[in-house]
Amino acid sequence: DIQMTQTTSSLSASLGDRVTISCRASQDISNYLNWYQQKPDGTVKLLIYYTSRLHSGVPSRFSGSGSGTDYSLTISNLEQEDIATYFCQQSYTLYTFGGGTELEIK
Amino acid sequence: EVQLQQSGPELVKPGASVKISCKTSGYTFTEYTMQWVKQSHGKSLEWIGGINPNNGGTSNNQKFKGKATLTVDKSSSTAYMELRSLTSEDSAVYYCAREGYDEHFDYWGHGTSLTVSS
């Protein structure tokens, strides 16, 4: 099974900051990496798929990058509504999620 | 607008079964696989399995073999997940999610809370 690791479980940043969240796969996943946002009320939304493709309706301040085993989600110009937990997911072989990174406002 | 409307919270006794529903609208139900995800105690997400509404074919996480059964009702555009032989370890929030064309989950239900307790 492919394991997904988000080494930062929580992150504190200020409004307007540029924030980067990292995710590592246990093997090469050939860019089959997706990012999801879960709000405190439990609502889950797709942000980025296939490493860097922005899902419809997602603000352009969200972007994704990476290759091989290492991937990242960047939020430029952090806004209050971005307070959430962010999960990566590999879809190369079945599906596995990372442990999540909780983003808080400093 | 794509919508996935899940059934309400459940409180069931150990050893019982429960069936969670996910009623869809805003798209052609048979054209997209429906996936199910478990979230225990607000922690990470765990893929349970998926079902192709067109032919009923399923793919499953082996961990949930014998625990979760996925079905659909094409007439009402609704997907179902039945969980059986429930224990406290099954207490969690369960999500349905539509699988998009590039193997990602593009739309999610709001989640169904399941509590297993005597």
CSV table of N, CA and C in Angstrom, one decimal, chain A residues 32 34 36 38 42-46 49 53 55-56 87 89 91 94-100, chain B residues 35 37 39 42-47 59-61 95 99 102-110:
chain,number,residue,atom,x,y,z
A,32,TYR,N,-0.2,11.7,-9.5
A,32,TYR,CA,-1.6,11.5,-9.1
A,32,TYR,C,-1.8,11.9,-7.7
A,34,ASN,N,-3.8,14.7,-5.2
A,34,ASN,CA,-4.9,15.6,-5.1
A,34,ASN,C,-4.9,16.3,-3.7
A,36,TYR,N,-7.4,18.4,-0.7
A,36,TYR,CA,-8.7,18.7,-0.3
A,36,TYR,C,-8.7,19.6,0.9
A,38,GLN,N,-10.9,20.7,4.3
A,38,GLN,CA,-12.0,20.4,5.2
A,38,GLN,C,-12.2,21.5,6.2
A,42,GLY,N,-16.9,20.4,8.9
A,42,GLY,CA,-16.8,19.1,8.2
A,42,GLY,C,-16.9,19.1,6.7
A,43,THR,N,-17.3,20.2,6.2
A,43,THR,CA,-17.4,20.3,4.7
A,43,THR,C,-16.1,20.1,4.0
A,44,VAL,N,-16.1,19.1,3.0
A,44,VAL,CA,-14.9,18.8,2.3
A,44,VAL,C,-15.0,19.2,0.9
A,45,LYS,N,-14.0,19.9,0.4
A,45,LYS,CA,-13.9,20.3,-1.0
A,45,LYS,C,-12.6,20.0,-1.7
A,46,LEU,N,-12.7,19.7,-3.0
A,46,LEU,CA,-11.5,19.4,-3.8
A,46,LEU,C,-10.9,20.8,-4.2
A,49,TYR,N,-6.2,18.9,-8.3
A,49,TYR,CA,-6.1,17.5,-8.7
A,49,TYR,C,-4.9,17.3,-9.7
A,53,ARG,N,-3.7,21.0,-11.1
A,53,ARG,CA,-4.9,21.4,-11.8
A,53,ARG,C,-5.9,21.9,-10.8
A,55,HIS,N,-9.3,22.9,-9.4
A,55,HIS,CA,-10.7,22.5,-9.5
A,55,HIS,C,-11.6,23.8,-9.8
A,56,SER,N,-12.7,23.6,-10.5
A,56,SER,CA,-13.6,24.6,-10.9
A,56,SER,C,-14.0,25.4,-9.6
A,87,PHE,N,-5.8,18.0,3.3
A,87,PHE,CA,-5.4,16.7,3.2
A,87,PHE,C,-4.9,16.4,1.7
A,89,GLN,N,-4.0,13.4,-1.1
A,89,GLN,CA,-4.5,12.1,-1.5
A,89,GLN,C,-3.8,11.6,-2.7
A,91,SER,N,-3.9,9.0,-5.9
A,91,SER,CA,-4.8,8.2,-6.7
A,91,SER,C,-4.1,7.4,-7.7
A,94,LEU,N,-5.3,2.8,-6.1
A,94,LEU,CA,-6.4,3.0,-5.2
A,94,LEU,C,-6.3,4.4,-4.6
A,95,TYR,N,-6.7,4.5,-3.4
A,95,TYR,CA,-6.7,5.9,-2.8
A,95,TYR,C,-6.2,5.8,-1.3
A,96,THR,N,-5.3,6.8,-1.0
A,96,THR,CA,-4.8,6.9,0.3
A,96,THR,C,-4.7,8.4,0.6
A,97,PHE,N,-5.0,8.8,1.8
A,97,PHE,CA,-5.0,10.2,2.3
A,97,PHE,C,-3.8,10.4,3.2
A,98,GLY,N,-3.3,11.6,3.2
A,98,GLY,CA,-2.3,12.0,4.3
A,98,GLY,C,-3.1,12.3,5.6
A,99,GLY,N,-2.3,12.5,6.6
A,99,GLY,CA,-2.9,12.7,7.9
A,99,GLY,C,-3.5,14.1,8.2
A,100,GLY,N,-3.3,15.0,7.3
A,100,GLY,CA,-3.9,16.3,7.3
A,100,GLY,C,-3.0,17.4,8.0
B,35,GLN,N,-17.7,7.1,-4.5
B,35,GLN,CA,-16.8,6.7,-3.5
B,35,GLN,C,-17.3,6.9,-2.1
B,37,VAL,N,-15.9,7.4,2.1
B,37,VAL,CA,-14.7,7.7,2.9
B,37,VAL,C,-15.1,7.7,4.4
B,39,GLN,N,-14.1,8.9,8.3
B,39,GLN,CA,-13.2,9.8,9.1
B,39,GLN,C,-13.5,9.6,10.6
B,42,GLY,N,-12.5,12.9,13.9
B,42,GLY,CA,-12.0,14.1,13.3
B,42,GLY,C,-10.6,14.0,12.8
B,43,LYS,N,-10.1,12.8,12.6
B,43,LYS,CA,-8.7,12.6,12.2
B,43,LYS,C,-8.7,12.4,10.7
B,44,SER,N,-7.8,11.6,10.2
B,44,SER,CA,-7.6,11.5,8.8
B,44,SER,C,-8.7,10.8,8.1
B,45,LEU,N,-8.6,10.8,6.8
B,45,LEU,CA,-9.6,10.2,5.9
B,45,LEU,C,-9.2,8.8,5.4
B,46,GLU,N,-10.1,7.9,5.3
B,46,GLU,CA,-9.8,6.6,4.9
B,46,GLU,C,-10.8,6.1,3.8
B,47,TRP,N,-10.2,5.7,2.7
B,47,TRP,CA,-11.0,5.3,1.6
B,47,TRP,C,-11.7,3.9,1.9
B,59,SER,N,-15.0,-1.5,-6.3
B,59,SER,CA,-13.6,-1.6,-5.9
B,59,SER,C,-13.6,-1.3,-4.4
B,60,ASN,N,-12.8,-2.0,-3.7
B,60,ASN,CA,-12.8,-1.9,-2.2
B,60,ASN,C,-11.5,-1.9,-1.6
B,61,ASN,N,-11.4,-1.2,-0.4
B,61,ASN,CA,-10.3,-1.3,0.5
B,61,ASN,C,-10.4,-2.6,1.2
B,95,TYR,N,-18.5,9.8,4.6
B,95,TYR,CA,-18.8,10.7,3.4
B,95,TYR,C,-18.9,9.9,2.2
B,99,GLU,N,-16.5,10.6,-7.9
B,99,GLU,CA,-15.2,10.5,-8.5
B,99,GLU,C,-15.2,11.2,-9.9
B,102,ASP,N,-10.5,12.3,-13.6
B,102,ASP,CA,-9.1,12.2,-13.4
B,102,ASP,C,-8.7,11.6,-12.1
B,103,GLU,N,-9.6,10.7,-11.6
B,103,GLU,CA,-9.3,10.0,-10.4
B,103,GLU,C,-9.1,10.9,-9.2
B,104,HIS,N,-10.0,11.7,-9.0
B,104,HIS,CA,-10.1,12.6,-7.8
B,104,HIS,C,-11.5,12.6,-7.4
B,105,PHE,N,-11.8,13.1,-6.2
B,105,PHE,CA,-13.1,13.1,-5.6
B,105,PHE,C,-13.6,14.6,-5.7
B,106,ASP,N,-14.4,14.9,-6.7
B,106,ASP,CA,-14.7,16.3,-7.0
B,106,ASP,C,-15.8,16.9,-6.3
B,107,TYR,N,-16.8,16.1,-5.8
B,107,TYR,CA,-17.9,16.7,-5.0
B,107,TYR,C,-18.1,15.7,-3.9
B,108,TRP,N,-18.4,16.3,-2.7
B,108,TRP,CA,-18.5,15.5,-1.5
B,108,TRP,C,-19.9,15.7,-0.8
B,109,GLY,N,-20.4,14.7,-0.2
B,109,GLY,CA,-21.6,14.9,0.7
B,109,GLY,C,-21.2,15.6,2.0
B,110,HIS,N,-22.1,16.0,2.8
B,110,HIS,CA,-21.8,16.7,4.1
B,110,HIS,C,-21.4,15.8,5.2
